[in-house]
Amino acid sequence: MAGCDFITAESPLALSASLEADQLSLVAGQTVRFSAEGTGDRLGALVLNFGDGGQQTSEAGGARRASLEVEWVYEDPGIYLAGLEVIEFNGARASAFLEITVIPSAEP
């Protein structure tokens, strides 16, 4: 059509956070692999907190979908609450959590 411009707009994408681990119960000193994913209209960052003071941040740069794969070692026995926070540029946030149980090593 002459004189008309067509604009294609992306439909809004719901803000969400998803967090998975390859194991929820492990021996102190073993490695656990986390898979984190966030969706939203303009993502700013994914922040993965391991519950033991450790944290990993991944900048999303305005993407609509972002993911993060991280390996982590819990050195001390205990129950840890690992959490993912997905943050949009407008300040909106979504979270997901996993409870990780770490048992003592059999080694003296």
PDB file of N, CA and C in Angstrom:
ATOM      1  N   MET A   1       0.847  -1.157   0.000  1.00  0.00           N
ATOM      2  CA  MET A   1       0.000   0.000   0.000  1.00  0.00           C
ATOM      3  C   MET A   1       0.903   1.234   0.000  1.00  0.00           C
ATOM      4  N   ALA A   2       0.721   2.121  -0.929  1.00  0.00           N
ATOM      5  CA  ALA A   2       1.582   3.297  -1.074  1.00  0.00           C
ATOM      6  C   ALA A   2       1.402   4.255   0.099  1.00  0.00           C
ATOM      7  N   GLY A   3       2.540   4.764   0.613  1.00  0.00           N
ATOM      8  CA  GLY A   3       2.504   5.762   1.676  1.00  0.00           C
ATOM      9  C   GLY A   3       2.256   5.212   3.065  1.00  0.00           C
ATOM     10  N   CYS A   4       2.203   3.902   3.209  1.00  0.00           N
ATOM     11  CA  CYS A   4       1.960   3.311   4.529  1.00  0.00           C
ATOM     12  C   CYS A   4       3.174   2.510   4.972  1.00  0.00           C
ATOM     13  N   ASP A   5       3.494   2.633   6.228  1.00  0.00           N
ATOM     14  CA  ASP A   5       4.541   1.814   6.822  1.00  0.00           C
ATOM     15  C   ASP A   5       3.883   0.810   7.753  1.00  0.00           C
ATOM     16  N   PHE A   6       4.386  -0.394   7.718  1.00  0.00           N
ATOM     17  CA  PHE A   6       3.876  -1.426   8.602  1.00  0.00           C
ATOM     18  C   PHE A   6       4.864  -1.623   9.739  1.00  0.00           C
ATOM     19  N   ILE A   7       4.343  -1.677  10.932  1.00  0.00           N
ATOM     20  CA  ILE A   7       5.169  -1.884  12.113  1.00  0.00           C
ATOM     21  C   ILE A   7       4.783  -3.221  12.728  1.00  0.00           C
ATOM     22  N   THR A   8       5.785  -4.037  12.931  1.00  0.00           N
ATOM     23  CA  THR A   8       5.553  -5.317  13.581  1.00  0.00           C
ATOM     24  C   THR A   8       5.963  -5.182  15.039  1.00  0.00           C
ATOM     25  N   ALA A   9       5.037  -5.420  15.929  1.00  0.00           N
ATOM     26  CA  ALA A   9       5.322  -5.308  17.364  1.00  0.00           C
ATOM     27  C   ALA A   9       5.321  -6.703  17.981  1.00  0.00           C
ATOM     28  N   GLU A  10       6.282  -6.937  18.854  1.00  0.00           N
ATOM     29  CA  GLU A  10       6.297  -8.199  19.574  1.00  0.00           C
ATOM     30  C   GLU A  10       5.266  -8.137  20.693  1.00  0.00           C
ATOM     31  N   SER A  11       4.567  -9.230  20.882  1.00  0.00           N
ATOM     32  CA  SER A  11       3.591  -9.258  21.968  1.00  0.00           C
ATOM     33  C   SER A  11       4.332  -9.330  23.303  1.00  0.00           C
ATOM     34  N   PRO A  12       3.720  -8.820  24.363  1.00  0.00           N
ATOM     35  CA  PRO A  12       4.369  -8.850  25.680  1.00  0.00           C
ATOM     36  C   PRO A  12       4.688 -10.284  26.099  1.00  0.00           C
ATOM     37  N   LEU A  13       5.823 -10.442  26.732  1.00  0.00           N
ATOM     38  CA  LEU A  13       6.252 -11.747  27.223  1.00  0.00           C
ATOM     39  C   LEU A  13       6.233 -11.703  28.749  1.00  0.00           C
ATOM     40  N   ALA A  14       5.504 -12.624  29.341  1.00  0.00           N
ATOM     41  CA  ALA A  14       5.375 -12.642  30.805  1.00  0.00           C
ATOM     42  C   ALA A  14       6.738 -12.813  31.467  1.00  0.00           C
ATOM     43  N   LEU A  15       6.958 -12.078  32.528  1.00  0.00           N
ATOM     44  CA  LEU A  15       8.190 -12.176  33.299  1.00  0.00           C
ATOM     45  C   LEU A  15       8.170 -13.479  34.092  1.00  0.00           C
ATOM     46  N   SER A  16       9.218 -14.280  33.944  1.00  0.00           N
ATOM     47  CA  SER A  16       9.265 -15.550  34.665  1.00  0.00           C
ATOM     48  C   SER A  16      10.706 -15.932  34.983  1.00  0.00           C
ATOM     49  N   ALA A  17      10.846 -16.783  35.988  1.00  0.00           N
ATOM     50  CA  ALA A  17      12.146 -17.306  36.403  1.00  0.00           C
ATOM     51  C   ALA A  17      12.023 -18.813  36.589  1.00  0.00           C
ATOM     52  N   SER A  18      13.031 -19.540  36.128  1.00  0.00           N
ATOM     53  CA  SER A  18      13.056 -20.993  36.270  1.00  0.00           C
ATOM     54  C   SER A  18      14.452 -21.415  36.718  1.00  0.00           C
ATOM     55  N   LEU A  19      14.519 -22.255  37.748  1.00  0.00           N
ATOM     56  CA  LEU A  19      15.796 -22.709  38.284  1.00  0.00           C
ATOM     57  C   LEU A  19      15.748 -24.219  38.488  1.00  0.00           C
ATOM     58  N   GLU A  20      16.749 -24.919  37.956  1.00  0.00           N
ATOM     59  CA  GLU A  20      16.867 -26.363  38.114  1.00  0.00           C
ATOM     60  C   GLU A  20      18.290 -26.700  38.540  1.00  0.00           C
ATOM     61  N   ALA A  21      18.453 -27.849  39.191  1.00  0.00           N
ATOM     62  CA  ALA A  21      19.772 -28.348  39.574  1.00  0.00           C
ATOM     63  C   ALA A  21      19.839 -29.825  39.218  1.00  0.00           C
ATOM     64  N   ASP A  22      21.045 -30.299  38.878  1.00  0.00           N
ATOM     65  CA  ASP A  22      21.168 -31.704  38.505  1.00  0.00           C
ATOM     66  C   ASP A  22      21.063 -32.637  39.710  1.00  0.00           C
ATOM     67  N   GLN A  23      21.199 -32.084  40.921  1.00  0.00           N
ATOM     68  CA  GLN A  23      20.967 -32.857  42.142  1.00  0.00           C
ATOM     69  C   GLN A  23      20.579 -31.905  43.269  1.00  0.00           C
ATOM     70  N   LEU A  24      19.657 -32.352  44.096  1.00  0.00           N
ATOM     71  CA  LEU A  24      19.189 -31.532  45.215  1.00  0.00           C
ATOM     72  C   LEU A  24      19.783 -31.986  46.541  1.00  0.00           C
ATOM     73  N   SER A  25      20.403 -33.149  46.543  1.00  0.00           N
ATOM     74  CA  SER A  25      21.066 -33.681  47.728  1.00  0.00           C
ATOM     75  C   SER A  25      22.436 -34.184  47.296  1.00  0.00           C
ATOM     76  N   LEU A  26      23.491 -33.719  47.987  1.00  0.00           N
ATOM     77  CA  LEU A  26      24.841 -34.091  47.603  1.00  0.00           C
ATOM     78  C   LEU A  26      25.762 -34.092  48.806  1.00  0.00           C
ATOM     79  N   VAL A  27      26.950 -34.633  48.611  1.00  0.00           N
ATOM     80  CA  VAL A  27      27.973 -34.694  49.649  1.00  0.00           C
ATOM     81  C   VAL A  27      28.814 -33.425  49.570  1.00  0.00           C
ATOM     82  N   ALA A  28      29.194 -32.890  50.731  1.00  0.00           N
ATOM     83  CA  ALA A  28      30.039 -31.693  50.768  1.00  0.00           C
ATOM     84  C   ALA A  28      31.270 -31.901  49.889  1.00  0.00           C
ATOM     85  N   GLY A  29      31.587 -30.907  49.079  1.00  0.00           N
ATOM     86  CA  GLY A  29      32.719 -30.981  48.167  1.00  0.00           C
ATOM     87  C   GLY A  29      32.355 -31.433  46.767  1.00  0.00           C
ATOM     88  N   GLN A  30      31.151 -31.981  46.574  1.00  0.00           N
ATOM     89  CA  GLN A  30      30.706 -32.375  45.239  1.00  0.00           C
ATOM     90  C   GLN A  30      30.203 -31.155  44.475  1.00  0.00           C
ATOM     91  N   THR A  31      30.192 -31.292  43.153  1.00  0.00           N
ATOM     92  CA  THR A  31      29.735 -30.212  42.277  1.00  0.00           C
ATOM     93  C   THR A  31      28.262 -30.393  41.931  1.00  0.00           C
ATOM     94  N   VAL A  32      27.512 -29.307  41.967  1.00  0.00           N
ATOM     95  CA  VAL A  32      26.121 -29.291  41.509  1.00  0.00           C
ATOM     96  C   VAL A  32      26.045 -28.332  40.324  1.00  0.00           C
ATOM     97  N   ARG A  33      25.266 -28.711  39.319  1.00  0.00           N
ATOM     98  CA  ARG A  33      25.123 -27.887  38.125  1.00  0.00           C
ATOM     99  C   ARG A  33      23.741 -27.251  38.129  1.00  0.00           C
ATOM    100  N   PHE A  34      23.714 -25.919  38.079  1.00  0.00           N
ATOM    101  CA  PHE A  34      22.467 -25.160  38.039  1.00  0.00           C
ATOM    102  C   PHE A  34      22.170 -24.718  36.611  1.00  0.00           C
ATOM    103  N   SER A  35      20.896 -24.799  36.240  1.00  0.00           N
ATOM    104  CA  SER A  35      20.403 -24.263  34.972  1.00  0.00           C
ATOM    105  C   SER A  35      19.335 -23.237  35.310  1.00  0.00           C
ATOM    106  N   ALA A  36      19.568 -21.998  34.901  1.00  0.00           N
ATOM    107  CA  ALA A  36      18.648 -20.903  35.208  1.00  0.00           C
ATOM    108  C   ALA A  36      18.170 -20.275  33.910  1.00  0.00           C
ATOM    109  N   GLU A  37      16.890 -19.885  33.887  1.00  0.00           N
ATOM    110  CA  GLU A  37      16.346 -19.223  32.700  1.00  0.00           C
ATOM    111  C   GLU A  37      15.356 -18.152  33.125  1.00  0.00           C
ATOM    112  N   GLY A  38      15.376 -17.056  32.397  1.00  0.00           N
ATOM    113  CA  GLY A  38      14.427 -15.983  32.627  1.00  0.00           C
ATOM    114  C   GLY A  38      13.826 -15.521  31.319  1.00  0.00           C
ATOM    115  N   THR A  39      12.566 -15.113  31.375  1.00  0.00           N
ATOM    116  CA  THR A  39      11.909 -14.517  30.215  1.00  0.00           C
ATOM    117  C   THR A  39      11.229 -13.229  30.651  1.00  0.00           C
ATOM    118  N   GLY A  40      11.065 -12.330  29.706  1.00  0.00           N
ATOM    119  CA  GLY A  40      10.415 -11.051  29.967  1.00  0.00           C
ATOM    120  C   GLY A  40      10.586 -10.144  28.767  1.00  0.00           C
ATOM    121  N   ASP A  41      10.028  -8.955  28.837  1.00  0.00           N
ATOM    122  CA  ASP A  41      10.089  -8.046  27.690  1.00  0.00           C
ATOM    123  C   ASP A  41      11.470  -7.440  27.469  1.00  0.00           C
ATOM    124  N   ARG A  42      12.126  -6.968  28.512  1.00  0.00           N
ATOM    125  CA  ARG A  42      13.466  -6.374  28.393  1.00  0.00           C
ATOM    126  C   ARG A  42      14.255  -6.741  29.640  1.00  0.00           C
ATOM    127  N   LEU A  43      14.909  -7.881  29.584  1.00  0.00           N
ATOM    128  CA  LEU A  43      15.636  -8.368  30.753  1.00  0.00           C
ATOM    129  C   LEU A  43      16.929  -7.589  30.957  1.00  0.00           C
ATOM    130  N   GLY A  44      17.187  -7.253  32.212  1.00  0.00           N
ATOM    131  CA  GLY A  44      18.425  -6.575  32.560  1.00  0.00           C
ATOM    132  C   GLY A  44      19.482  -7.538  33.062  1.00  0.00           C
ATOM    133  N   ALA A  45      19.082  -8.476  33.940  1.00  0.00           N
ATOM    134  CA  ALA A  45      20.067  -9.396  34.513  1.00  0.00           C
ATOM    135  C   ALA A  45      19.395 -10.616  35.127  1.00  0.00           C
ATOM    136  N   LEU A  46      20.186 -11.678  35.231  1.00  0.00           N
ATOM    137  CA  LEU A  46      19.838 -12.860  36.008  1.00  0.00           C
ATOM    138  C   LEU A  46      20.843 -12.922  37.149  1.00  0.00           C
ATOM    139  N   VAL A  47      20.350 -13.059  38.377  1.00  0.00           N
ATOM    140  CA  VAL A  47      21.226 -13.134  39.547  1.00  0.00           C
ATOM    141  C   VAL A  47      20.939 -14.453  40.254  1.00  0.00           C
ATOM    142  N   LEU A  48      21.956 -15.310  40.319  1.00  0.00           N
ATOM    143  CA  LEU A  48      21.831 -16.608  40.965  1.00  0.00           C
ATOM    144  C   LEU A  48      22.598 -16.571  42.282  1.00  0.00           C
ATOM    145  N   ASN A  49      21.853 -16.738  43.386  1.00  0.00           N
ATOM    146  CA  ASN A  49      22.434 -16.736  44.728  1.00  0.00           C
ATOM    147  C   ASN A  49      22.436 -18.177  45.214  1.00  0.00           C
ATOM    148  N   PHE A  50      23.593 -18.672  45.639  1.00  0.00           N
ATOM    149  CA  PHE A  50      23.729 -20.082  46.000  1.00  0.00           C
ATOM    150  C   PHE A  50      23.314 -20.391  47.437  1.00  0.00           C
ATOM    151  N   GLY A  51      23.057 -19.372  48.239  1.00  0.00           N
ATOM    152  CA  GLY A  51      22.599 -19.585  49.605  1.00  0.00           C
ATOM    153  C   GLY A  51      23.710 -19.749  50.621  1.00  0.00           C
ATOM    154  N   ASP A  52      24.952 -19.753  50.153  1.00  0.00           N
ATOM    155  CA  ASP A  52      26.100 -19.880  51.056  1.00  0.00           C
ATOM    156  C   ASP A  52      26.994 -18.640  51.006  1.00  0.00           C
ATOM    157  N   GLY A  53      26.467 -17.564  50.466  1.00  0.00           N
ATOM    158  CA  GLY A  53      27.236 -16.334  50.319  1.00  0.00           C
ATOM    159  C   GLY A  53      27.764 -16.123  48.911  1.00  0.00           C
ATOM    160  N   GLY A  54      27.749 -17.160  48.090  1.00  0.00           N
ATOM    161  CA  GLY A  54      28.204 -17.055  46.703  1.00  0.00           C
ATOM    162  C   GLY A  54      27.089 -16.581  45.784  1.00  0.00           C
ATOM    163  N   GLN A  55      27.483 -15.928  44.706  1.00  0.00           N
ATOM    164  CA  GLN A  55      26.500 -15.373  43.768  1.00  0.00           C
ATOM    165  C   GLN A  55      27.118 -15.285  42.373  1.00  0.00           C
ATOM    166  N   GLN A  56      26.296 -15.457  41.349  1.00  0.00           N
ATOM    167  CA  GLN A  56      26.715 -15.314  39.954  1.00  0.00           C
ATOM    168  C   GLN A  56      25.694 -14.418  39.262  1.00  0.00           C
ATOM    169  N   THR A  57      26.166 -13.394  38.553  1.00  0.00           N
ATOM    170  CA  THR A  57      25.285 -12.476  37.832  1.00  0.00           C
ATOM    171  C   THR A  57      25.587 -12.540  36.348  1.00  0.00           C
ATOM    172  N   SER A  58      24.536 -12.549  35.541  1.00  0.00           N
ATOM    173  CA  SER A  58      24.676 -12.531  34.090  1.00  0.00           C
ATOM    174  C   SER A  58      23.835 -11.380  33.542  1.00  0.00           C
ATOM    175  N   GLU A  59      24.471 -10.460  32.835  1.00  0.00           N
ATOM    176  CA  GLU A  59      23.749  -9.344  32.216  1.00  0.00           C
ATOM    177  C   GLU A  59      22.965  -9.868  31.016  1.00  0.00           C
ATOM    178  N   ALA A  60      21.726  -9.406  30.847  1.00  0.00           N
ATOM    179  CA  ALA A  60      20.866  -9.891  29.773  1.00  0.00           C
ATOM    180  C   ALA A  60      20.748  -8.906  28.617  1.00  0.00           C
ATOM    181  N   GLY A  61      21.127  -7.654  28.811  1.00  0.00           N
ATOM    182  CA  GLY A  61      21.189  -6.687  27.719  1.00  0.00           C
ATOM    183  C   GLY A  61      19.888  -6.389  26.996  1.00  0.00           C
ATOM    184  N   GLY A  62      18.753  -6.532  27.671  1.00  0.00           N
ATOM    185  CA  GLY A  62      17.473  -6.218  27.044  1.00  0.00           C
ATOM    186  C   GLY A  62      16.844  -7.374  26.285  1.00  0.00           C
ATOM    187  N   ALA A  63      17.442  -8.557  26.368  1.00  0.00           N
ATOM    188  CA  ALA A  63      16.902  -9.734  25.682  1.00  0.00           C
ATOM    189  C   ALA A  63      15.540 -10.120  26.261  1.00  0.00           C
ATOM    190  N   ARG A  64      14.791 -10.894  25.499  1.00  0.00           N
ATOM    191  CA  ARG A  64      13.499 -11.387  25.968  1.00  0.00           C
ATOM    192  C   ARG A  64      13.642 -12.739  26.673  1.00  0.00           C
ATOM    193  N   ARG A  65      14.766 -13.393  26.447  1.00  0.00           N
ATOM    194  CA  ARG A  65      15.036 -14.690  27.075  1.00  0.00           C
ATOM    195  C   ARG A  65      16.532 -14.747  27.363  1.00  0.00           C
ATOM    196  N   ALA A  66      16.886 -15.210  28.556  1.00  0.00           N
ATOM    197  CA  ALA A  66      18.296 -15.349  28.922  1.00  0.00           C
ATOM    198  C   ALA A  66      18.458 -16.593  29.781  1.00  0.00           C
ATOM    199  N   SER A  67      19.632 -17.202  29.692  1.00  0.00           N
ATOM    200  CA  SER A  67      19.885 -18.404  30.491  1.00  0.00           C
ATOM    201  C   SER A  67      21.293 -18.349  31.071  1.00  0.00           C
ATOM    202  N   LEU A  68      21.488 -19.191  32.071  1.00  0.00           N
ATOM    203  CA  LEU A  68      22.748 -19.222  32.793  1.00  0.00           C
ATOM    204  C   LEU A  68      22.982 -20.656  33.250  1.00  0.00           C
ATOM    205  N   GLU A  69      24.141 -21.207  32.924  1.00  0.00           N
ATOM    206  CA  GLU A  69      24.544 -22.543  33.372  1.00  0.00           C
ATOM    207  C   GLU A  69      25.755 -22.354  34.273  1.00  0.00           C
ATOM    208  N   VAL A  70      25.677 -22.851  35.507  1.00  0.00           N
ATOM    209  CA  VAL A  70      26.750 -22.639  36.479  1.00  0.00           C
ATOM    210  C   VAL A  70      26.993 -23.918  37.273  1.00  0.00           C
ATOM    211  N   GLU A  71      28.265 -24.230  37.495  1.00  0.00           N
ATOM    212  CA  GLU A  71      28.625 -25.305  38.415  1.00  0.00           C
ATOM    213  C   GLU A  71      29.065 -24.672  39.732  1.00  0.00           C
ATOM    214  N   TRP A  72      28.646 -25.293  40.846  1.00  0.00           N
ATOM    215  CA  TRP A  72      28.971 -24.744  42.160  1.00  0.00           C
ATOM    216  C   TRP A  72      29.319 -25.882  43.112  1.00  0.00           C
ATOM    217  N   VAL A  73      30.236 -25.615  44.037  1.00  0.00           N
ATOM    218  CA  VAL A  73      30.625 -26.595  45.051  1.00  0.00           C
ATOM    219  C   VAL A  73      30.265 -26.040  46.424  1.00  0.00           C
ATOM    220  N   TYR A  74      29.461 -26.808  47.157  1.00  0.00           N
ATOM    221  CA  TYR A  74      29.154 -26.476  48.549  1.00  0.00           C
ATOM    222  C   TYR A  74      30.177 -27.204  49.415  1.00  0.00           C
ATOM    223  N   GLU A  75      30.984 -26.457  50.136  1.00  0.00           N
ATOM    224  CA  GLU A  75      32.058 -27.041  50.940  1.00  0.00           C
ATOM    225  C   GLU A  75      31.576 -27.552  52.292  1.00  0.00           C
ATOM    226  N   ASP A  76      30.539 -26.941  52.842  1.00  0.00           N
ATOM    227  CA  ASP A  76      30.083 -27.283  54.192  1.00  0.00           C
ATOM    228  C   ASP A  76      28.709 -27.936  54.173  1.00  0.00           C
ATOM    229  N   PRO A  77      28.492 -28.943  55.045  1.00  0.00           N
ATOM    230  CA  PRO A  77      27.174 -29.557  55.160  1.00  0.00           C
ATOM    231  C   PRO A  77      26.138 -28.529  55.616  1.00  0.00           C
ATOM    232  N   GLY A  78      24.907 -28.744  55.207  1.00  0.00           N
ATOM    233  CA  GLY A  78      23.817 -27.866  55.613  1.00  0.00           C
ATOM    234  C   GLY A  78      22.710 -27.874  54.578  1.00  0.00           C
ATOM    235  N   ILE A  79      21.699 -27.085  54.841  1.00  0.00           N
ATOM    236  CA  ILE A  79      20.591 -26.911  53.900  1.00  0.00           C
ATOM    237  C   ILE A  79      20.671 -25.484  53.388  1.00  0.00           C
ATOM    238  N   TYR A  80      20.743 -25.354  52.073  1.00  0.00           N
ATOM    239  CA  TYR A  80      20.927 -24.054  51.434  1.00  0.00           C
ATOM    240  C   TYR A  80      19.728 -23.745  50.548  1.00  0.00           C
ATOM    241  N   LEU A  81      19.329 -22.488  50.525  1.00  0.00           N
ATOM    242  CA  LEU A  81      18.255 -22.041  49.644  1.00  0.00           C
ATOM    243  C   LEU A  81      18.891 -21.273  48.489  1.00  0.00           C
ATOM    244  N   ALA A  82      18.974 -21.938  47.342  1.00  0.00           N
ATOM    245  CA  ALA A  82      19.506 -21.296  46.140  1.00  0.00           C
ATOM    246  C   ALA A  82      18.364 -20.538  45.478  1.00  0.00           C
ATOM    247  N   GLY A  83      18.644 -19.338  45.010  1.00  0.00           N
ATOM    248  CA  GLY A  83      17.589 -18.518  44.421  1.00  0.00           C
ATOM    249  C   GLY A  83      18.030 -17.820  43.153  1.00  0.00           C
ATOM    250  N   LEU A  84      17.116 -17.733  42.211  1.00  0.00           N
ATOM    251  CA  LEU A  84      17.330 -16.992  40.972  1.00  0.00           C
ATOM    252  C   LEU A  84      16.426 -15.773  40.992  1.00  0.00           C
ATOM    253  N   GLU A  85      16.989 -14.618  40.680  1.00  0.00           N
ATOM    254  CA  GLU A  85      16.190 -13.407  40.525  1.00  0.00           C
ATOM    255  C   GLU A  85      16.383 -12.906  39.097  1.00  0.00           C
ATOM    256  N   VAL A  86      15.277 -12.754  38.382  1.00  0.00           N
ATOM    257  CA  VAL A  86      15.279 -12.226  37.020  1.00  0.00           C
ATOM    258  C   VAL A  86      14.790 -10.793  37.109  1.00  0.00           C
ATOM    259  N   ILE A  87      15.577  -9.859  36.571  1.00  0.00           N
ATOM    260  CA  ILE A  87      15.277  -8.435  36.714  1.00  0.00           C
ATOM    261  C   ILE A  87      15.114  -7.800  35.339  1.00  0.00           C
ATOM    262  N   GLU A  88      13.969  -7.134  35.132  1.00  0.00           N
ATOM    263  CA  GLU A  88      13.747  -6.382  33.893  1.00  0.00           C
ATOM    264  C   GLU A  88      14.289  -4.961  34.057  1.00  0.00           C
ATOM    265  N   PHE A  89      14.519  -4.291  32.921  1.00  0.00           N
ATOM    266  CA  PHE A  89      15.007  -2.918  32.962  1.00  0.00           C
ATOM    267  C   PHE A  89      14.054  -1.979  33.698  1.00  0.00           C
ATOM    268  N   ASN A  90      12.754  -2.280  33.682  1.00  0.00           N
ATOM    269  CA  ASN A  90      11.788  -1.405  34.357  1.00  0.00           C
ATOM    270  C   ASN A  90      11.723  -1.655  35.865  1.00  0.00           C
ATOM    271  N   GLY A  91      12.550  -2.593  36.362  1.00  0.00           N
ATOM    272  CA  GLY A  91      12.591  -2.878  37.794  1.00  0.00           C
ATOM    273  C   GLY A  91      11.746  -4.065  38.227  1.00  0.00           C
ATOM    274  N   ALA A  92      10.898  -4.579  37.345  1.00  0.00           N
ATOM    275  CA  ALA A  92      10.081  -5.746  37.688  1.00  0.00           C
ATOM    276  C   ALA A  92      10.995  -6.947  37.937  1.00  0.00           C
ATOM    277  N   ARG A  93      10.567  -7.826  38.852  1.00  0.00           N
ATOM    278  CA  ARG A  93      11.389  -8.965  39.241  1.00  0.00           C
ATOM    279  C   ARG A  93      10.548 -10.233  39.341  1.00  0.00           C
ATOM    280  N   ALA A  94      11.187 -11.356  39.040  1.00  0.00           N
ATOM    281  CA  ALA A  94      10.597 -12.678  39.245  1.00  0.00           C
ATOM    282  C   ALA A  94      11.663 -13.549  39.893  1.00  0.00           C
ATOM    283  N   SER A  95      11.230 -14.499  40.723  1.00  0.00           N
ATOM    284  CA  SER A  95      12.186 -15.330  41.457  1.00  0.00           C
ATOM    285  C   SER A  95      11.793 -16.798  41.403  1.00  0.00           C
ATOM    286  N   ALA A  96      12.795 -17.651  41.579  1.00  0.00           N
ATOM    287  CA  ALA A  96      12.596 -19.094  41.708  1.00  0.00           C
ATOM    288  C   ALA A  96      13.617 -19.599  42.724  1.00  0.00           C
ATOM    289  N   PHE A  97      13.247 -20.632  43.481  1.00  0.00           N
ATOM    290  CA  PHE A  97      14.113 -21.121  44.554  1.00  0.00           C
ATOM    291  C   PHE A  97      14.199 -22.643  44.543  1.00  0.00           C
ATOM    292  N   LEU A  98      15.341 -23.164  45.028  1.00  0.00           N
ATOM    293  CA  LEU A  98      15.550 -24.595  45.224  1.00  0.00           C
ATOM    294  C   LEU A  98      16.225 -24.804  46.570  1.00  0.00           C
ATOM    295  N   GLU A  99      15.813 -25.841  47.281  1.00  0.00           N
ATOM    296  CA  GLU A  99      16.490 -26.200  48.524  1.00  0.00           C
ATOM    297  C   GLU A  99      17.533 -27.270  48.209  1.00  0.00           C
ATOM    298  N   ILE A 100      18.775 -26.992  48.583  1.00  0.00           N
ATOM    299  CA  ILE A 100      19.889 -27.908  48.340  1.00  0.00           C
ATOM    300  C   ILE A 100      20.362 -28.452  49.689  1.00  0.00           C
ATOM    301  N   THR A 101      20.383 -29.775  49.830  1.00  0.00           N
ATOM    302  CA  THR A 101      20.837 -30.415  51.060  1.00  0.00           C
ATOM    303  C   THR A 101      22.234 -30.985  50.840  1.00  0.00           C
ATOM    304  N   VAL A 102      23.166 -30.573  51.694  1.00  0.00           N
ATOM    305  CA  VAL A 102      24.555 -31.022  51.600  1.00  0.00           C
ATOM    306  C   VAL A 102      24.881 -31.815  52.862  1.00  0.00           C
ATOM    307  N   ILE A 103      25.252 -33.085  52.670  1.00  0.00           N
ATOM    308  CA  ILE A 103      25.577 -33.943  53.806  1.00  0.00           C
ATOM    309  C   ILE A 103      27.097 -34.015  53.981  1.00  0.00           C
ATOM    310  N   PRO A 104      27.551 -34.367  55.189  1.00  0.00           N
ATOM    311  CA  PRO A 104      29.000 -34.433  55.429  1.00  0.00           C
ATOM    312  C   PRO A 104      29.674 -35.496  54.564  1.00  0.00           C
ATOM    313  N   SER A 105      30.907 -35.236  54.227  1.00  0.00           N
ATOM    314  CA  SER A 105      31.722 -36.201  53.500  1.00  0.00           C
ATOM    315  C   SER A 105      32.077 -37.346  54.436  1.00  0.00           C
ATOM    316  N   ALA A 106      32.225 -38.555  53.902  1.00  0.00           N
ATOM    317  CA  ALA A 106      32.592 -39.718  54.713  1.00  0.00           C
ATOM    318  C   ALA A 106      34.070 -39.687  55.085  1.00  0.00           C
ATOM    319  N   GLU A 107      34.849 -38.842  54.416  1.00  0.00           N
ATOM    320  CA  GLU A 107      36.284 -38.747  54.706  1.00  0.00           C
ATOM    321  C   GLU A 107      36.501 -38.045  56.042  1.00  0.00           C
ATOM    322  N   PRO A 108      37.492 -38.531  56.830  1.00  0.00           N
ATOM    323  CA  PRO A 108      37.759 -37.902  58.137  1.00  0.00           C
ATOM    324  C   PRO A 108      38.359 -36.524  58.000  1.00  0.00           C
TER     325      PRO A 108
END
